[in-house]
Coordinates of N, CA and C and ligand atoms in Angstrom, one line a residue:
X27 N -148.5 -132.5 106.5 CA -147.6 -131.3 106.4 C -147.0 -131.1 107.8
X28 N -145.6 -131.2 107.9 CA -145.1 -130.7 109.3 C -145.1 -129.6 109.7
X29 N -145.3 -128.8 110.6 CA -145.7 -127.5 111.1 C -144.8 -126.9 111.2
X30 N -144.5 -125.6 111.3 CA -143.4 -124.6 111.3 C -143.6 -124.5 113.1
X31 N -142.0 -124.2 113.7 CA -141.4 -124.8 114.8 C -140.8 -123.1 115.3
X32 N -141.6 -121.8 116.0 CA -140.6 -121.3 116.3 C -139.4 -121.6 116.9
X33 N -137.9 -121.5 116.5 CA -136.6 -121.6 117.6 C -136.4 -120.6 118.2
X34 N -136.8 -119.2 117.8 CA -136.0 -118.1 118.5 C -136.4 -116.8 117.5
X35 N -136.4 -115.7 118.6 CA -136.7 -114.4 118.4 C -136.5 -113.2 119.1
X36 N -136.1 -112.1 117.9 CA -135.3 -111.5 118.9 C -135.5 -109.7 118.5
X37 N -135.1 -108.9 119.4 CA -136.0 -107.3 118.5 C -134.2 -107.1 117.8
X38 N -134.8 -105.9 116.9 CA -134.1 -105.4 115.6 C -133.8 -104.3 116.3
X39 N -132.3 -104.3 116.2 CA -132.0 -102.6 116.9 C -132.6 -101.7 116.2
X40 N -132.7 -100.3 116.5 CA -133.6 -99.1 116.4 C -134.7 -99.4 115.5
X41 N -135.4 -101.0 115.4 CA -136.9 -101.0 115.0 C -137.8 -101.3 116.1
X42 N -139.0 -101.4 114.6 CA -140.3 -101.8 115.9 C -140.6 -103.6 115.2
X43 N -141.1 -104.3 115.6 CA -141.3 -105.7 115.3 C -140.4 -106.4 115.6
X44 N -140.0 -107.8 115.7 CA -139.4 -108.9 115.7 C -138.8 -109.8 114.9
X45 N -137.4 -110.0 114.9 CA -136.8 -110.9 114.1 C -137.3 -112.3 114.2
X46 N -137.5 -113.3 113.6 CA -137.9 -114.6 114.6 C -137.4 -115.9 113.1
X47 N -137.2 -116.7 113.9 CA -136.4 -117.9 113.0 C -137.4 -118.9 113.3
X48 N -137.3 -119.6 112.3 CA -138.6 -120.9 112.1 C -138.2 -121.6 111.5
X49 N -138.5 -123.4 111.8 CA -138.0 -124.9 111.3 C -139.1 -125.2 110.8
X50 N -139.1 -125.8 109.8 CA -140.3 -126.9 109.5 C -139.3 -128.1 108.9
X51 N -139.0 -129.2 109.3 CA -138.4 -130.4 108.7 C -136.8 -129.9 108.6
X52 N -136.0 -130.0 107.3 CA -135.2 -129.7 107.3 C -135.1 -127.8 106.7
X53 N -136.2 -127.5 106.4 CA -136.1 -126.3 105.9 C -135.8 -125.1 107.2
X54 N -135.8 -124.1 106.9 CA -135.6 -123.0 107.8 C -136.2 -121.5 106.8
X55 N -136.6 -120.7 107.9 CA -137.4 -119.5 107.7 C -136.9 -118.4 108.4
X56 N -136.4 -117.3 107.9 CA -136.3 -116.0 109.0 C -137.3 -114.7 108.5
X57 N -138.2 -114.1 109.5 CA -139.4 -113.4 108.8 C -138.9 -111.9 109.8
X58 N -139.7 -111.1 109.4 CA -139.0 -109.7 110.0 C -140.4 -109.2 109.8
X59 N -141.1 -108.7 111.1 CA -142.3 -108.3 111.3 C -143.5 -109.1 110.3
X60 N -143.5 -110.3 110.1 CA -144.3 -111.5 109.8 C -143.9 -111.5 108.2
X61 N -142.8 -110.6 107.9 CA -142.4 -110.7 106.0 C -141.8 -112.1 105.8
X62 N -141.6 -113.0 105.1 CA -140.2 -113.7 105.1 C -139.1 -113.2 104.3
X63 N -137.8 -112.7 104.8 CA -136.7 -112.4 104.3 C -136.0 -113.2 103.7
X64 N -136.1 -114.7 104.3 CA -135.3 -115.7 103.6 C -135.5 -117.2 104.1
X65 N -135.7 -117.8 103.0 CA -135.7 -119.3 103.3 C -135.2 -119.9 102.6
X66 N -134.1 -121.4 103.6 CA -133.6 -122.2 102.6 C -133.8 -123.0 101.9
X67 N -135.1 -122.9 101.2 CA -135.1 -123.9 100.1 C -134.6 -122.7 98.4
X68 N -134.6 -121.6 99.0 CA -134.3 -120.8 98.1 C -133.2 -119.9 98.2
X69 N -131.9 -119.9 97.3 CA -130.7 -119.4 97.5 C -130.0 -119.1 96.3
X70 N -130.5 -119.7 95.5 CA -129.5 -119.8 94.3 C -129.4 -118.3 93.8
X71 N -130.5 -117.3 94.1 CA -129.7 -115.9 93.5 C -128.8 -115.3 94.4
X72 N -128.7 -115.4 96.0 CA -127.9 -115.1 96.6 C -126.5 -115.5 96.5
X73 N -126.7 -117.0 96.1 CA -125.0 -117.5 95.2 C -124.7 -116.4 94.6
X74 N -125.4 -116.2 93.4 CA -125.1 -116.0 91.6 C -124.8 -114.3 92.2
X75 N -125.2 -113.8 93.2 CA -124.4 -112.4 93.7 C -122.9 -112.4 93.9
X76 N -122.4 -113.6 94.1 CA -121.6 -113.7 94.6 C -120.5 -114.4 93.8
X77 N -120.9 -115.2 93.2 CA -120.4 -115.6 91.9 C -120.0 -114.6 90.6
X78 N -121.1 -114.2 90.5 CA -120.9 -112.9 89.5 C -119.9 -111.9 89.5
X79 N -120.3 -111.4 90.7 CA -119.1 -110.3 91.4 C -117.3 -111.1 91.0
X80 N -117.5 -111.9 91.8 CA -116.4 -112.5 92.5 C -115.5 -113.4 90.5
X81 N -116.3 -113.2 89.9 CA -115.8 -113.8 88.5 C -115.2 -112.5 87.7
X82 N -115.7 -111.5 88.1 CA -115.5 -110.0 87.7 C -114.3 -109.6 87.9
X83 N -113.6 -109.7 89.5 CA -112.6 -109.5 90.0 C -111.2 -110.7 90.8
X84 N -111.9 -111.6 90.1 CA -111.0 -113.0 89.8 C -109.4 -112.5 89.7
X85 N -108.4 -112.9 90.0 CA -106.9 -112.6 89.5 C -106.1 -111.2 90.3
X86 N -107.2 -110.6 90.7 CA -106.3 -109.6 91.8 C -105.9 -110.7 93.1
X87 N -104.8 -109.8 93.3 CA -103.9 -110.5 94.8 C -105.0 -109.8 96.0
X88 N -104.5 -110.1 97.2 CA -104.9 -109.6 98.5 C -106.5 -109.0 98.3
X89 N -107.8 -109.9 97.5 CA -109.0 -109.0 97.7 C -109.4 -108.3 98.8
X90 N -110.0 -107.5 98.9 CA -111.2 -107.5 100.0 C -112.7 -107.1 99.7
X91 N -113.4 -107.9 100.4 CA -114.3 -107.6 99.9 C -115.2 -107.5 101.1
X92 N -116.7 -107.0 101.2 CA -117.3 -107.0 102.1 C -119.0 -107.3 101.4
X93 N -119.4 -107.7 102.3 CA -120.7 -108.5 102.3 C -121.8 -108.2 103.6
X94 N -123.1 -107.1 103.0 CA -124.0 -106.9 103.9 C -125.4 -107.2 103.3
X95 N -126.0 -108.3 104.0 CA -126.0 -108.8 105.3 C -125.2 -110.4 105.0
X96 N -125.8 -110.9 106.5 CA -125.3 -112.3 106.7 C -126.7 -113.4 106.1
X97 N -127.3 -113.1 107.0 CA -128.5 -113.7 106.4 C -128.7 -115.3 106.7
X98 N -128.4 -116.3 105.9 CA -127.9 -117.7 106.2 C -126.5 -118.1 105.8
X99 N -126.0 -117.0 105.0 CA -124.6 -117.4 104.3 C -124.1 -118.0 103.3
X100 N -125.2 -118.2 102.6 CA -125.0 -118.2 101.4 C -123.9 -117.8 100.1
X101 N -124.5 -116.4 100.6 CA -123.6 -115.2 99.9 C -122.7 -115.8 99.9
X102 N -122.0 -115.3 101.6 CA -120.6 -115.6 101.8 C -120.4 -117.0 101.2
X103 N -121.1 -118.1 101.6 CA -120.2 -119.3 101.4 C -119.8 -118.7 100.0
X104 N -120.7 -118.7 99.0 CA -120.3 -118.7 97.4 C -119.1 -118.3 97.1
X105 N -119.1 -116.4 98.1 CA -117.9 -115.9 97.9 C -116.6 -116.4 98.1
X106 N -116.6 -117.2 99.5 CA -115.5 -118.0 99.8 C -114.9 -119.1 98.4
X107 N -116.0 -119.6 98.2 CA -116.0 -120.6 97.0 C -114.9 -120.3 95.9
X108 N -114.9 -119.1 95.4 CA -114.7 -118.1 94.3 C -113.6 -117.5 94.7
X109 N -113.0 -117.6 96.1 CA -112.0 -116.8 96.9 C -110.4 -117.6 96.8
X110 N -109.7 -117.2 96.5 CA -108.1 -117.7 97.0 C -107.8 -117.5 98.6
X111 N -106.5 -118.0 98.8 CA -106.0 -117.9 100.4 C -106.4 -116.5 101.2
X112 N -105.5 -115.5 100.1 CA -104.9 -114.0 100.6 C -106.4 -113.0 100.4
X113 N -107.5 -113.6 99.8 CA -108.5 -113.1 100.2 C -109.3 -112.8 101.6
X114 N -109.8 -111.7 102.4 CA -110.4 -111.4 102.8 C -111.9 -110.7 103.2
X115 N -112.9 -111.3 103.5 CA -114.2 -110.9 103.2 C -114.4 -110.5 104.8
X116 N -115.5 -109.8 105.0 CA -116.1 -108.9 106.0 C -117.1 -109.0 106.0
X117 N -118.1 -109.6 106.6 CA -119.5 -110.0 106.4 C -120.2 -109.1 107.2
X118 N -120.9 -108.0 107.0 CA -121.8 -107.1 108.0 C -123.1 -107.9 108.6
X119 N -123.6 -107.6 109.6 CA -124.4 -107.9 110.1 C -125.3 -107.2 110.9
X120 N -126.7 -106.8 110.7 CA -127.2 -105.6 111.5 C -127.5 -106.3 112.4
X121 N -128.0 -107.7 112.7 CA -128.8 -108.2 114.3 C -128.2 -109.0 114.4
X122 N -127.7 -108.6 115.9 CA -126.5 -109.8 115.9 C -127.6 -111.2 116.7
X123 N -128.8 -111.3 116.6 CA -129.3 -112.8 116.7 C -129.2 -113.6 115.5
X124 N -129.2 -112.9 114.0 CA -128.6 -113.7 112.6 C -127.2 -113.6 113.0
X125 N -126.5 -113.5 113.4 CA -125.2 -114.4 113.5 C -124.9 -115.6 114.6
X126 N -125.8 -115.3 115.5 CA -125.6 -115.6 116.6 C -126.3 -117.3 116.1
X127 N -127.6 -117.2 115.2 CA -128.2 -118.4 114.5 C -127.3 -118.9 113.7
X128 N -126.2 -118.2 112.8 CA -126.0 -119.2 112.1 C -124.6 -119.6 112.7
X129 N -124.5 -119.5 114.2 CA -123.4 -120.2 114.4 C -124.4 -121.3 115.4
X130 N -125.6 -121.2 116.2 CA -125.7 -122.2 116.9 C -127.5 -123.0 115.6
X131 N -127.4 -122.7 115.0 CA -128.5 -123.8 114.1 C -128.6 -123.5 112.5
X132 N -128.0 -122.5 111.7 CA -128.1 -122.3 110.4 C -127.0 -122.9 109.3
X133 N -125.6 -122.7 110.6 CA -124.6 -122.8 109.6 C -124.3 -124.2 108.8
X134 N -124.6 -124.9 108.8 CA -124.8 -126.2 108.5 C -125.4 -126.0 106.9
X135 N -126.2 -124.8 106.2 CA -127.6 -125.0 105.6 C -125.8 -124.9 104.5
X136 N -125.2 -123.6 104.6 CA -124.3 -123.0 103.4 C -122.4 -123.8 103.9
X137 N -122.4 -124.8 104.6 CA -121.0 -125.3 104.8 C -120.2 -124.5 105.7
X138 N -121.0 -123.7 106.9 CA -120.2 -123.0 108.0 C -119.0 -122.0 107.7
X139 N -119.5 -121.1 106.6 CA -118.9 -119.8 106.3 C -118.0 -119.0 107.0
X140 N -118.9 -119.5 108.1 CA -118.5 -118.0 109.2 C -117.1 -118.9 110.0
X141 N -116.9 -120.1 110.3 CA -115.8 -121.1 110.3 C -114.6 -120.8 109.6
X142 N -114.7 -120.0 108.5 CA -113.5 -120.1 107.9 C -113.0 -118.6 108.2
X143 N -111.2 -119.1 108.0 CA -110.5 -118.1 108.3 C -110.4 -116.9 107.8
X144 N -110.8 -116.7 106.8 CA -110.8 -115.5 106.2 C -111.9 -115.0 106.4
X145 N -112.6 -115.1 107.1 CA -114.1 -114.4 107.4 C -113.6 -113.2 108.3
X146 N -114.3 -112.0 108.7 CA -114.8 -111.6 109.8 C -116.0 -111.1 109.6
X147 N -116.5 -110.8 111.1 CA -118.1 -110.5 111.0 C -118.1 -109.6 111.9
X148 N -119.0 -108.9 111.5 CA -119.1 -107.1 112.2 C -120.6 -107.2 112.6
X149 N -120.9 -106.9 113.5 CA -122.3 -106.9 114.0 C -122.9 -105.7 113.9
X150 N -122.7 -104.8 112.6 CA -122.9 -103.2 112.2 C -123.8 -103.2 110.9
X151 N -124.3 -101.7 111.2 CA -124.9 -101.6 109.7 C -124.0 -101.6 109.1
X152 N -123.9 -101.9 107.6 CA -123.0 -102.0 106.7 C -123.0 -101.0 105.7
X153 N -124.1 -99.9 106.0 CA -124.1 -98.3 105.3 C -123.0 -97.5 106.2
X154 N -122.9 -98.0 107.5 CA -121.3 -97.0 108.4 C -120.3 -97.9 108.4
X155 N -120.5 -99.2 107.5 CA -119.0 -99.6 107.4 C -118.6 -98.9 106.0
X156 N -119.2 -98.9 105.3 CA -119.0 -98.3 104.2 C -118.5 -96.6 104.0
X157 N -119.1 -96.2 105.3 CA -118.7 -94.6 104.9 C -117.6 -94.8 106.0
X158 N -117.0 -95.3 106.4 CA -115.9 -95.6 107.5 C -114.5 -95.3 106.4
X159 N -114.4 -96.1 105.2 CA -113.1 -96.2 104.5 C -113.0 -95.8 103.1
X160 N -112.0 -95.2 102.8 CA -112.5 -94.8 101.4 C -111.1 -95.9 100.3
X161 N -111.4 -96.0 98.9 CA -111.0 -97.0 97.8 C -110.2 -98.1 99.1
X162 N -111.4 -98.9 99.7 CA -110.8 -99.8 100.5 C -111.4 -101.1 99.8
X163 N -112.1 -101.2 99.4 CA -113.1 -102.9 98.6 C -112.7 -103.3 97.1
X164 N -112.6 -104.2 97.0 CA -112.6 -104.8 95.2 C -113.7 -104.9 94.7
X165 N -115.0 -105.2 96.3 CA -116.2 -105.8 95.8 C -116.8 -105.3 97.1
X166 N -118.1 -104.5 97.4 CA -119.3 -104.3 98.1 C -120.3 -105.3 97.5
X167 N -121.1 -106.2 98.3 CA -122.1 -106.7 97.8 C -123.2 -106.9 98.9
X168 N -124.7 -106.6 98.1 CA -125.0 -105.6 99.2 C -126.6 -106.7 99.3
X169 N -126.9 -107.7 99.8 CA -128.2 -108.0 100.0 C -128.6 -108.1 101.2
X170 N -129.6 -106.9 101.6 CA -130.1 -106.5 103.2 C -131.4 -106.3 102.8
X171 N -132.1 -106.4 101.9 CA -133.8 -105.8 102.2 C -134.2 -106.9 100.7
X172 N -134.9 -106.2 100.3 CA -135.6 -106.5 98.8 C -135.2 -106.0 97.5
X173 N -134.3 -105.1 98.1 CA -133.9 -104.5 96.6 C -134.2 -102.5 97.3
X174 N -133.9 -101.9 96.1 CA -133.8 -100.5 96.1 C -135.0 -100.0 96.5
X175 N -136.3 -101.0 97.0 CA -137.5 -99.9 97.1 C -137.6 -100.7 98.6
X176 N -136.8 -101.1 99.5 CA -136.9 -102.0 100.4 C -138.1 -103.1 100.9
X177 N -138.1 -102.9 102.2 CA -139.2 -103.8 102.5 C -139.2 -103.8 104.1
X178 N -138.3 -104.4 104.6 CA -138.0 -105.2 105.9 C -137.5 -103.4 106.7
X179 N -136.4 -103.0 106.2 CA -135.9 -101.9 107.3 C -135.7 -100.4 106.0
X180 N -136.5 -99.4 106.4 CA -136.4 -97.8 106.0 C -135.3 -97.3 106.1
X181 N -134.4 -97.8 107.0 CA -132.9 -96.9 107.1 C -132.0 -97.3 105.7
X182 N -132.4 -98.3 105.7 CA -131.2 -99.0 104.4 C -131.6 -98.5 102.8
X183 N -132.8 -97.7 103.0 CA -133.4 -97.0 101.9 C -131.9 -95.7 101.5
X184 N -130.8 -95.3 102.3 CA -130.0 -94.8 102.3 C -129.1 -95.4 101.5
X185 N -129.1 -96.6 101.3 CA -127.8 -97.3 100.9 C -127.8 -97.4 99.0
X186 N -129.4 -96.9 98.8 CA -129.6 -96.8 97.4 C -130.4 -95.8 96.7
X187 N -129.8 -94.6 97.8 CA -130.3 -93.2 97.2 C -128.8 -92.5 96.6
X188 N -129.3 -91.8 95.7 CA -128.0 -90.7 95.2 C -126.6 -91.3 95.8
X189 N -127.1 -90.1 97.5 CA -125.2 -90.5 98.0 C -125.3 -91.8 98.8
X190 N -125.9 -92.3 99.1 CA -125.3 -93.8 99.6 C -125.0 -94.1 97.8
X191 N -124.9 -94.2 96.9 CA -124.4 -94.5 96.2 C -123.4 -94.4 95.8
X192 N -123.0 -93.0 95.8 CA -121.7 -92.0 95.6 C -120.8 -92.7 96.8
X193 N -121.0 -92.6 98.0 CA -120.5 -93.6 99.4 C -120.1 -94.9 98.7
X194 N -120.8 -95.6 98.2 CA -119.9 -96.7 97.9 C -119.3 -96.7 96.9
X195 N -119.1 -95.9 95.7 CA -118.8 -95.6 95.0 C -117.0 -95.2 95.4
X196 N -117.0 -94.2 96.3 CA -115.7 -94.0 97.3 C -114.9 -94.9 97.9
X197 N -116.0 -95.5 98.6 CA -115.4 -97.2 99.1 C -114.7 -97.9 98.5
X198 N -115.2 -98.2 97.3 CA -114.5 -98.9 96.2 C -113.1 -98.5 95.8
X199 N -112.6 -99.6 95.2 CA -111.4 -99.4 94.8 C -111.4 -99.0 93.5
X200 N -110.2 -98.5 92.6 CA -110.5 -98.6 91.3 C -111.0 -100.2 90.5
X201 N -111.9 -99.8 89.8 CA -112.0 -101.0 89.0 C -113.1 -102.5 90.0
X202 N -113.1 -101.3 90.9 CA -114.0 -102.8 92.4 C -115.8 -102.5 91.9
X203 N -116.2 -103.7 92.4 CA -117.9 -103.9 92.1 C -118.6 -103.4 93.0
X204 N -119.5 -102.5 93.1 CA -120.9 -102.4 93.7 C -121.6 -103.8 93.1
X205 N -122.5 -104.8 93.8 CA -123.1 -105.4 93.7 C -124.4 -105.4 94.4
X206 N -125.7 -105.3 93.9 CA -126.6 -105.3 94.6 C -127.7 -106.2 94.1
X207 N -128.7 -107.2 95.1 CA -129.3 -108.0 94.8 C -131.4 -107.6 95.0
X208 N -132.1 -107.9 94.3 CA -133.4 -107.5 94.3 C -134.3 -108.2 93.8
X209 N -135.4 -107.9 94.6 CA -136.6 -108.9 94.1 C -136.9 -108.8 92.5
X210 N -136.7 -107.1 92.5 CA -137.3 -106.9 90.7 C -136.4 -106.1 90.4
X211 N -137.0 -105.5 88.9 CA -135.8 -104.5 87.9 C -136.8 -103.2 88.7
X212 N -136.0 -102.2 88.1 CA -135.9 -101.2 88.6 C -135.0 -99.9 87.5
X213 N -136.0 -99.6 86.5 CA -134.7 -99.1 85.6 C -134.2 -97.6 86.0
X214 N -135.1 -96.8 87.1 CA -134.6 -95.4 87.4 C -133.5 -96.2 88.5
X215 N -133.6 -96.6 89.2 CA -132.4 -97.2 90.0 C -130.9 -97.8 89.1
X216 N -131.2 -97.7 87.8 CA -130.3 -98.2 87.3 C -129.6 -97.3 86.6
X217 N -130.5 -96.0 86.0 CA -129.8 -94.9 85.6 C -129.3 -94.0 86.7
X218 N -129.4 -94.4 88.1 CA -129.2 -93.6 89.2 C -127.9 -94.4 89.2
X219 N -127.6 -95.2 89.2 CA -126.1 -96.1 89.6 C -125.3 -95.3 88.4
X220 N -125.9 -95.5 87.3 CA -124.8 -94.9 86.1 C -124.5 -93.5 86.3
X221 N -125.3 -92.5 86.8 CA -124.8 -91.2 87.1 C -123.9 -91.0 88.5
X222 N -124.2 -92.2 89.0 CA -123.1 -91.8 90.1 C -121.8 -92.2 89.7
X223 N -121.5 -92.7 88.7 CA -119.9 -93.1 88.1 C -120.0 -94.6 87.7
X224 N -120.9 -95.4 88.3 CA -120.7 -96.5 88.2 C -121.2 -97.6 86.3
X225 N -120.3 -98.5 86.0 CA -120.9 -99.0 84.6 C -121.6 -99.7 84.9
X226 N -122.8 -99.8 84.6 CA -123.9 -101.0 85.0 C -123.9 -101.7 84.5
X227 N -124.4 -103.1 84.8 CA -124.9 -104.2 84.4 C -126.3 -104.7 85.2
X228 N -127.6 -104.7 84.8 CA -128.7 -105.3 85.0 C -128.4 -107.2 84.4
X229 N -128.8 -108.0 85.6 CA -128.6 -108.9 85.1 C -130.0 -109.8 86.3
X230 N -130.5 -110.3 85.5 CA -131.5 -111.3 85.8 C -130.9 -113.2 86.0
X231 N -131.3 -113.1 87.4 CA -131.4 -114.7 88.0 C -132.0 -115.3 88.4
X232 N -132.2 -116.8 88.4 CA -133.2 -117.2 88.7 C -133.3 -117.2 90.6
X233 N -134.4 -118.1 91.2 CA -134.2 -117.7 92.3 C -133.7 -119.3 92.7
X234 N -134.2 -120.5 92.2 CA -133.1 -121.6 92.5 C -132.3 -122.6 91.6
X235 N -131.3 -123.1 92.3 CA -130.0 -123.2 91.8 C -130.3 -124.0 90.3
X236 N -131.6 -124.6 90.5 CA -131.7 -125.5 89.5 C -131.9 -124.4 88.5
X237 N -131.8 -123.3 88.2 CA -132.4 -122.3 87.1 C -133.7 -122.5 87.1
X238 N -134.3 -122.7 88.1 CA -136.0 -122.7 87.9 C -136.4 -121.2 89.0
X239 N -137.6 -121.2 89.2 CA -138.2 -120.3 90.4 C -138.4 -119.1 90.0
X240 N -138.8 -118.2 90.5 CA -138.9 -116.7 90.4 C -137.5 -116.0 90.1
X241 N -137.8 -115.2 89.3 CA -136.7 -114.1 88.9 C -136.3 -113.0 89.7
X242 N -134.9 -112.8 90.3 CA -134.4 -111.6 90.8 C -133.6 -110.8 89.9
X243 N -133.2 -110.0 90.8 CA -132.2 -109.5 89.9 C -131.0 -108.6 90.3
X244 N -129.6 -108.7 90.0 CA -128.4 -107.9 90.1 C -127.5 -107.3 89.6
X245 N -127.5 -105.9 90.4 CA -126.9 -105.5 89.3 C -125.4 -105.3 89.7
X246 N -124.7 -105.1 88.8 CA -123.0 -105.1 89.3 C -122.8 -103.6 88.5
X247 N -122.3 -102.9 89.3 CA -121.4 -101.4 88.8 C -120.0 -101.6 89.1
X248 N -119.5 -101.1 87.9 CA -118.1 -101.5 88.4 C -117.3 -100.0 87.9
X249 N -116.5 -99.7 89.1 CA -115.7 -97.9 88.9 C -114.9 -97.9 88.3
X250 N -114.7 -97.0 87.7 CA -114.1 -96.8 86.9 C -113.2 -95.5 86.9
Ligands
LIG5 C1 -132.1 -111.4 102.7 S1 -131.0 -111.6 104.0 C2 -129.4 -111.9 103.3 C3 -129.3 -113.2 102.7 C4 -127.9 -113.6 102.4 N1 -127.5 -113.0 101.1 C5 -127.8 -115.1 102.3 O1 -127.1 -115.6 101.4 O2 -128.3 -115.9 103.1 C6 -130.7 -109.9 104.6 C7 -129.8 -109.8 105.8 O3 -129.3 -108.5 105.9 C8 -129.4 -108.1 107.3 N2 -129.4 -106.6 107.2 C9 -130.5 -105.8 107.0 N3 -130.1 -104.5 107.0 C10 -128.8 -104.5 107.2 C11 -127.8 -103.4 107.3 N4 -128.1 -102.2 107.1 N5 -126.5 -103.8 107.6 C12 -126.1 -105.1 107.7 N6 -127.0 -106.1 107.7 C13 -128.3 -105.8 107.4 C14 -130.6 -108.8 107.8 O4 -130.6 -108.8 109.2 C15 -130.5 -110.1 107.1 O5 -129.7 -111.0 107.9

């Protein structure tokens, strides 16, 4: 068995613990106070966020869309995938050492996302980029923690109460997606999205590409 290889580590603005990134062979690990948040041997539900969404809102001109977090880029690549020219995406990023990795050792994992021109990347929470603009998005898509009961960071517990919901809800454009990604279901979180305006959709995916692995899940609200 090859051993896991720290490369680098780094603190979490206004937390306590350590970001820290880890190799073993070709795989890669990022853990946040010893949790793992993400590894690439597993991605395929981070695609299918992105896919989903992005199949939803297919045929409008000039998108925009924004995308928190960065993570390995996944997301993004998918979204790019799914994107035309006049598209524009906005990748949030709370620590800027995850961007900072997947320009000098990750980007490679999702086809160098952050390389392409339609990218930009904000080294912000992505709950004040959101209360920053109002019917500015087609698509919010939101995978930063575990889902609505978090894990990794308590502040982002904002971004899936009541009014962080209502917040993005504003954000949005008519007819644009809230997308949000999670370990599990959650059905009071789901009647919490429908009372804030939003039409739900609970939708279950697998966690790799092959349709095999553990089940997540996403839900898409779309305004109406
Ligand atoms: C699970 S990873 C995202 C994985 C990503 N979907 C992918 O395809 O690789 C979560 C990311 O969100 C970032 N993050 C956490 N809270 C955030 C926030 N409030 N705003 C922006 N980024 C945040 C973390 O630093 C981490 O990079």
């Amino acid at each position: 068995m090859i051993p896991w290889e720290e490369i680098d580590r780094a603190k979490i603005p206004g937390e306590k613990g350590d970001i820290t990134l880890r190799k073993r062979g070709t795989e890669f690990s990022i853990r946040i106070a010893g949790i793992e948040l993400m590894n690439s041997r597993l991605h395929g539900s981070e695609e299918a966020l992105a896919k989903l969404t992005c199949s939803r809102i297919k045929g409008k001109l000039n998108l925009r869309i924004l995308i928190g977090g960065l993570g390995m880029g996944y997301t993004l690549a998918a979204a790019l995938e799914q994107s035309s020219r006049d598209t524009r995406i906005i990748v949030s990023e709370l620590i800027p050492a995850v961007v900072r990795w997947n320009r000098e050792h990750l980007g490679h994992l999702a086809g160098m996302p952050l390389d392409d021109p339609r990218v930009a990347v904000e080294e912000e929470d992505v709950a004040k980029i959101i209360r920053q603009r109002r019917s500015a998005w087609d698509a919010i898509l939101l995978d930063v923690d575990n889902g609505p009961e978090g894990l990794t960071r308590q502040a982002n517990d904002c971004l899936y109460s009541r009014s962080g919901l209502k917040t993005s809800f504003l954000a949005l454009r008519p007819r644009g997606i809230l997308a949000i990604w999670s370990s599990k279901a959650d059905e009071t979180f789901t009647r919490r999205m429908n009372q804030c305006g939003f039409q739900t959709e609970t939708l279950t995916v697998r966690a790799r590409k092959s349709g095999k692995g553990g089940k997540h899940i996403i839900w898409l609200g779309e305004k109406f």
